[in-house]
Amino acid sequence: MSQSVKFDNVNTLFSKALKQKINHYFNNSLKQKTGNRRIFLKAAILLTTFILLYILLVFVPLHWSIAVVLCLIFGANLAAIGFNIMHDAGHNSFSDNKRLNTVLSYTLNLLGGNIYFWKLKHNIAHHTYTNIDGEDHDIEIKFMRIHHDQKLKKHHRYQRFYFPLLYGISYLAWIFYQDYEKYFRGRMGNQTERFHFPVRERVIFWLSKIVHFTLFVVLPIIFVGWLPTLFGLLIAGVVCGMSLATVFQLAHVVSGTEFKTIEGARVEEEWMIHQIQSTANFATRSKILTWLLGGLNFQVEHHLFPKISHVHYPALNRIVKQTCKEYKLQYNEFRTFWAAFRSHIGVIHAMSK
């Protein structure tokens, strides 16, 4: 990751005021910043659902129509485990027990990814340099242009038509191709510096990939055959990929969020203000979406306080909004999921020409 891009660390009045208010909230409420009983219950529900769906799909003879429905639910369940368990654990906010956070963060490996790569790509690059081309690898999407500094190519004029396909295959491409690309290339992106990859993590990489391949490919082929396995994996993978990609895009690639051109390797704003300018919330009044997405519809609060569990985001939302109002900062929030989605399509269309 580049360490050359710097933020304004002198005029940080907004950051100091906001941090003070958030600390005051937790001190007064006597709440821990990590998860509570609700997140443990949710984790138990999601992991139990994962096990039950896997057993039904692999070991129980089912009519194809029932199997298709269960594969759709299974894909959503995979995404929900990522949103609710792995994500908080990967930020060390699931529990105050660091060992438990580490163990639960490896649920990503169970789902086919790699937590070591994820922390480099997400925790460091994305959360530090949000929406900065060349630094935030989450906006480097093959065959798409979503930042004005990215080179415009002929095929981009059609991206508003083919983006659902790319989002749909993103999860499968991630676990079956991109992780291996990073491993052998030794870089997060084509132009980035080589990263340190300890021997322990290399061993975990291969062991977890073998376990995942056995669970999701070998055993299903043995018990249900290769064709049902292929279709089942595609259905679950597309649902999971569409869910993951859409939630990320609605948080950063919508009207109102900024994509800055960095000159002189310096961002004029303090880091917290940059996060507010480059991030958006959506459908924060929907308790169902908040539960399923692990609070990632409160993306502004997550980017400002990634080490605070998502169970606290609705309360923090009010504090952050009020502080932004005091400092005359635009706070990006869409009332509904569909409003944010329409805005996202508008940005994709604008970046295609």
CSV table of C-alpha atoms in Angstrom, one decimal, residues 14-190:
chain,number,residue,atom,x,y,z
A,14,PHE,CA,-14.3,18.2,13.2
A,15,SER,CA,-12.5,14.9,14.1
A,16,LYS,CA,-11.8,16.0,17.6
A,17,ALA,CA,-15.4,17.2,18.2
A,18,LEU,CA,-16.9,14.0,16.8
A,19,LYS,CA,-14.6,11.6,18.6
A,20,GLN,CA,-15.4,13.5,21.9
A,21,LYS,CA,-19.1,13.1,21.3
A,22,ILE,CA,-18.8,9.4,20.5
A,23,ASN,CA,-16.7,8.7,23.5
A,24,HIS,CA,-19.1,10.7,25.7
A,25,TYR,CA,-22.0,8.5,24.3
A,26,PHE,CA,-20.2,5.2,25.3
A,27,ASN,CA,-19.1,6.5,28.6
A,28,ASN,CA,-22.6,7.7,29.6
A,29,SER,CA,-24.3,4.6,28.3
A,30,LEU,CA,-21.7,2.2,29.9
A,31,LYS,CA,-21.7,0.2,26.6
A,32,GLN,CA,-18.7,-1.5,25.1
A,33,LYS,CA,-17.8,-0.5,21.6
A,34,THR,CA,-17.7,-4.1,20.5
A,35,GLY,CA,-20.7,-6.4,19.9
A,36,ASN,CA,-23.3,-7.4,22.4
A,37,ARG,CA,-25.6,-10.4,22.9
A,38,ARG,CA,-27.5,-9.5,19.8
A,39,ILE,CA,-24.5,-10.1,17.5
A,40,PHE,CA,-23.7,-13.4,19.1
A,41,LEU,CA,-27.3,-14.5,18.6
A,42,LYS,CA,-27.2,-13.4,15.0
A,43,ALA,CA,-23.9,-15.2,14.4
A,44,ALA,CA,-25.4,-18.4,15.9
A,45,ILE,CA,-28.5,-18.1,13.6
A,46,LEU,CA,-26.4,-17.5,10.4
A,47,LEU,CA,-23.9,-20.3,11.1
A,48,THR,CA,-26.6,-22.8,12.0
A,49,THR,CA,-28.5,-21.8,8.8
A,50,PHE,CA,-25.3,-22.4,6.8
A,51,ILE,CA,-24.9,-25.9,8.3
A,52,LEU,CA,-28.5,-26.9,7.8
A,53,LEU,CA,-28.6,-25.6,4.2
A,54,TYR,CA,-25.4,-27.4,3.3
A,55,ILE,CA,-26.6,-30.7,4.8
A,56,LEU,CA,-29.9,-30.4,2.9
A,57,LEU,CA,-28.3,-29.5,-0.4
A,58,VAL,CA,-25.5,-32.1,-0.3
A,59,PHE,CA,-26.8,-35.0,1.6
A,60,VAL,CA,-30.6,-35.0,1.2
A,61,PRO,CA,-32.3,-35.9,-2.1
A,62,LEU,CA,-34.4,-32.9,-3.2
A,63,HIS,CA,-36.6,-31.9,-6.1
A,64,TRP,CA,-34.6,-29.6,-8.4
A,65,SER,CA,-37.1,-26.7,-7.8
A,66,ILE,CA,-36.6,-26.9,-4.0
A,67,ALA,CA,-32.8,-27.2,-4.5
A,68,VAL,CA,-32.8,-24.0,-6.6
A,69,VAL,CA,-34.7,-22.1,-3.9
A,70,LEU,CA,-32.3,-23.4,-1.2
A,71,CYS,CA,-29.3,-22.4,-3.3
A,72,LEU,CA,-30.7,-18.9,-3.6
A,73,ILE,CA,-31.1,-18.7,0.2
A,74,PHE,CA,-27.6,-20.3,0.6
A,75,GLY,CA,-26.0,-17.6,-1.5
A,76,ALA,CA,-27.7,-14.9,0.6
A,77,ASN,CA,-26.6,-16.7,3.8
A,78,LEU,CA,-23.0,-16.7,2.6
A,79,ALA,CA,-23.2,-12.9,2.1
A,80,ALA,CA,-24.9,-12.4,5.4
A,81,ILE,CA,-22.1,-14.3,7.2
A,82,GLY,CA,-19.6,-12.0,5.5
A,83,PHE,CA,-21.5,-8.9,6.4
A,84,ASN,CA,-22.3,-9.8,10.0
A,85,ILE,CA,-19.6,-12.1,11.3
A,86,MET,CA,-16.5,-11.9,9.2
A,87,HIS,CA,-16.7,-8.1,8.7
A,88,ASP,CA,-16.9,-7.1,12.3
A,89,ALA,CA,-14.4,-9.8,13.4
A,90,GLY,CA,-12.0,-8.6,10.6
A,91,HIS,CA,-12.2,-5.1,12.1
A,92,ASN,CA,-11.8,-6.5,15.7
A,93,SER,CA,-15.2,-5.1,16.6
A,94,PHE,CA,-17.2,-8.3,16.9
A,95,SER,CA,-16.0,-9.0,20.5
A,96,ASP,CA,-13.6,-7.6,23.0
A,97,ASN,CA,-11.8,-11.0,22.9
A,98,LYS,CA,-9.2,-10.6,20.2
A,99,ARG,CA,-8.7,-14.3,19.8
A,100,LEU,CA,-12.4,-14.8,19.1
A,101,ASN,CA,-12.2,-12.0,16.5
A,102,THR,CA,-9.3,-13.8,14.9
A,103,VAL,CA,-11.1,-17.1,14.8
A,104,LEU,CA,-14.4,-15.7,13.4
A,105,SER,CA,-12.6,-13.6,10.8
A,106,TYR,CA,-11.5,-16.9,9.3
A,107,THR,CA,-15.1,-17.6,8.3
A,108,LEU,CA,-14.0,-15.7,5.2
A,109,ASN,CA,-11.6,-18.5,4.4
A,110,LEU,CA,-14.4,-21.0,5.0
A,111,LEU,CA,-16.4,-19.2,2.4
A,112,GLY,CA,-13.5,-19.4,-0.1
A,113,GLY,CA,-11.7,-16.0,0.5
A,114,ASN,CA,-8.6,-15.1,2.4
A,115,ILE,CA,-8.7,-12.9,5.5
A,116,TYR,CA,-5.1,-11.9,5.2
A,117,PHE,CA,-5.6,-10.5,1.7
A,118,TRP,CA,-8.9,-8.9,2.8
A,119,LYS,CA,-7.3,-7.0,5.6
A,120,LEU,CA,-4.7,-5.6,3.3
A,121,LYS,CA,-7.2,-4.7,0.6
A,122,HIS,CA,-10.1,-3.5,2.8
A,123,ASN,CA,-8.9,-2.5,6.2
A,124,ILE,CA,-5.8,-0.7,5.0
A,125,ALA,CA,-6.3,0.4,1.4
A,126,HIS,CA,-10.0,1.0,1.2
A,127,HIS,CA,-10.6,2.4,4.6
A,128,THR,CA,-7.7,4.8,4.4
A,129,TYR,CA,-7.8,5.9,0.8
A,130,THR,CA,-11.5,5.6,0.0
A,131,ASN,CA,-12.4,6.4,-3.6
A,132,ILE,CA,-8.8,7.5,-4.5
A,133,ASP,CA,-7.8,6.0,-7.8
A,134,GLY,CA,-4.7,3.8,-7.6
A,135,GLU,CA,-4.9,3.5,-3.8
A,136,ASP,CA,-8.4,2.2,-3.1
A,137,HIS,CA,-8.4,-1.2,-4.8
A,138,ASP,CA,-12.1,-1.7,-4.2
A,139,ILE,CA,-12.8,0.7,-7.0
A,140,GLU,CA,-10.5,-1.2,-9.4
A,141,ILE,CA,-13.2,-3.2,-11.2
A,142,LYS,CA,-12.2,-4.9,-14.4
A,143,PHE,CA,-14.1,-3.7,-17.5
A,144,MET,CA,-15.6,-0.8,-15.5
A,145,ARG,CA,-14.9,2.8,-15.1
A,146,ILE,CA,-16.2,4.4,-11.9
A,147,HIS,CA,-13.6,7.1,-11.3
A,148,HIS,CA,-12.9,10.1,-13.6
A,149,ASP,CA,-9.2,9.5,-13.4
A,150,GLN,CA,-9.5,6.0,-14.8
A,151,LYS,CA,-8.9,5.7,-18.5
A,152,LEU,CA,-12.1,5.7,-20.7
A,153,LYS,CA,-12.2,2.7,-23.0
A,154,LYS,CA,-14.7,1.9,-25.8
A,155,HIS,CA,-16.4,-0.9,-23.9
A,156,HIS,CA,-17.2,1.4,-21.0
A,157,ARG,CA,-20.0,2.9,-23.0
A,158,TYR,CA,-22.0,-0.3,-22.4
A,159,GLN,CA,-21.2,-0.7,-18.7
A,160,ARG,CA,-24.6,0.3,-17.6
A,161,PHE,CA,-25.9,-2.8,-19.4
A,162,TYR,CA,-23.3,-5.4,-18.4
A,163,PHE,CA,-22.5,-4.3,-14.8
A,164,PRO,CA,-25.1,-6.9,-13.3
A,165,LEU,CA,-23.1,-9.7,-14.9
A,166,LEU,CA,-19.8,-8.4,-13.4
A,167,TYR,CA,-21.4,-8.0,-10.0
A,168,GLY,CA,-22.9,-11.5,-10.2
A,169,ILE,CA,-19.7,-13.3,-11.0
A,170,SER,CA,-17.6,-11.1,-8.7
A,171,TYR,CA,-17.6,-13.6,-5.7
A,172,LEU,CA,-16.7,-16.6,-7.8
A,173,ALA,CA,-14.0,-14.7,-9.6
A,174,TRP,CA,-12.7,-13.5,-6.3
A,175,ILE,CA,-12.4,-17.0,-4.6
A,176,PHE,CA,-11.4,-19.0,-7.7
A,177,TYR,CA,-9.1,-16.6,-9.5
A,178,GLN,CA,-8.3,-13.2,-7.9
A,179,ASP,CA,-6.9,-14.7,-4.7
A,180,TYR,CA,-4.5,-16.9,-6.6
A,181,GLU,CA,-3.6,-13.9,-8.8
A,182,LYS,CA,-2.6,-11.9,-5.7
A,183,TYR,CA,-0.8,-14.9,-4.2
A,184,PHE,CA,1.5,-15.5,-7.2
A,185,ARG,CA,1.8,-11.8,-8.1
A,186,GLY,CA,2.5,-10.7,-4.6
A,187,ARG,CA,0.7,-7.5,-5.0
A,188,MET,CA,-2.8,-6.2,-4.3
A,189,GLY,CA,-2.9,-4.3,-7.6
A,190,ASN,CA,-0.9,-4.1,-10.8
